Amino acid sequence: MGRVGGKHKKVIELFNEKTGEVTRTICFRDSLSFDEFVKSFDAMRYPGYGWRYRDGGGKKEKHE
């Protein structure tokens, strides 16, 4: 029996803005979890770190 709904809707990368090195990859299964992450990330204001979308095609979109 296979897994149903195993694909993640949004995948992002946390990266160091100075070096461009990816620190962590986070997969979200639903939009609510993603929205909560964005609100908490903006509230914390991690200095020197940003996040960007990642999809299977390798296209990356930067958010600062």
Tab-separated table of C-alpha atoms in Angstrom, residues 11-58:
chain	number	residue	atom	x	y	z
A	11	VAL	CA	9.516	23.653	0.373
A	12	ILE	CA	11.817	26.450	1.508
A	13	GLU	CA	15.491	26.804	2.303
A	14	LEU	CA	16.934	28.832	5.157
A	15	PHE	CA	20.255	30.324	4.087
A	16	ASN	CA	23.080	32.498	5.355
A	17	GLU	CA	22.869	35.797	3.448
A	18	LYS	CA	26.636	36.419	3.542
A	19	THR	CA	27.807	33.031	2.276
A	20	GLY	CA	24.676	31.807	0.491
A	21	GLU	CA	25.060	28.464	2.288
A	22	VAL	CA	21.812	26.580	2.900
A	23	THR	CA	21.392	26.000	6.638
A	24	ARG	CA	18.152	24.017	6.625
A	25	THR	CA	15.427	22.807	4.275
A	26	ILE	CA	11.850	22.853	5.586
A	27	CYS	CA	8.879	21.079	3.979
A	28	PHE	CA	5.332	22.224	4.701
A	29	ARG	CA	2.325	19.963	4.154
A	30	ASP	CA	-0.271	22.727	4.283
A	31	SER	CA	-0.593	26.473	3.800
A	32	LEU	CA	-1.455	27.106	7.462
A	33	SER	CA	1.903	25.732	8.651
A	34	PHE	CA	3.714	27.839	6.040
A	35	ASP	CA	1.844	31.009	7.057
A	36	GLU	CA	2.715	30.405	10.727
A	37	PHE	CA	6.387	30.008	9.795
A	38	VAL	CA	6.429	33.272	7.827
A	39	LYS	CA	4.813	35.206	10.698
A	40	SER	CA	7.206	33.813	13.306
A	41	PHE	CA	10.279	34.266	11.063
A	42	ASP	CA	9.399	37.911	10.421
A	43	ALA	CA	8.716	38.489	14.133
A	44	MET	CA	12.058	36.980	15.212
A	45	ARG	CA	14.093	38.890	12.609
A	46	TYR	CA	16.986	36.458	12.421
A	47	PRO	CA	19.995	38.647	11.540
A	48	GLY	CA	21.971	37.429	8.562
A	49	TYR	CA	19.505	34.722	7.525
A	50	GLY	CA	16.837	34.641	4.846
A	51	TRP	CA	14.535	32.092	3.241
A	52	ARG	CA	13.612	31.241	-0.320
A	53	TYR	CA	11.209	28.883	-2.082
A	54	ARG	CA	12.558	25.698	-3.591
A	55	ASP	CA	10.739	23.522	-6.068
A	56	GLY	CA	11.635	20.285	-7.831
A	57	GLY	CA	12.842	22.077	-10.942
A	58	GLY	CA	15.655	23.816	-9.120
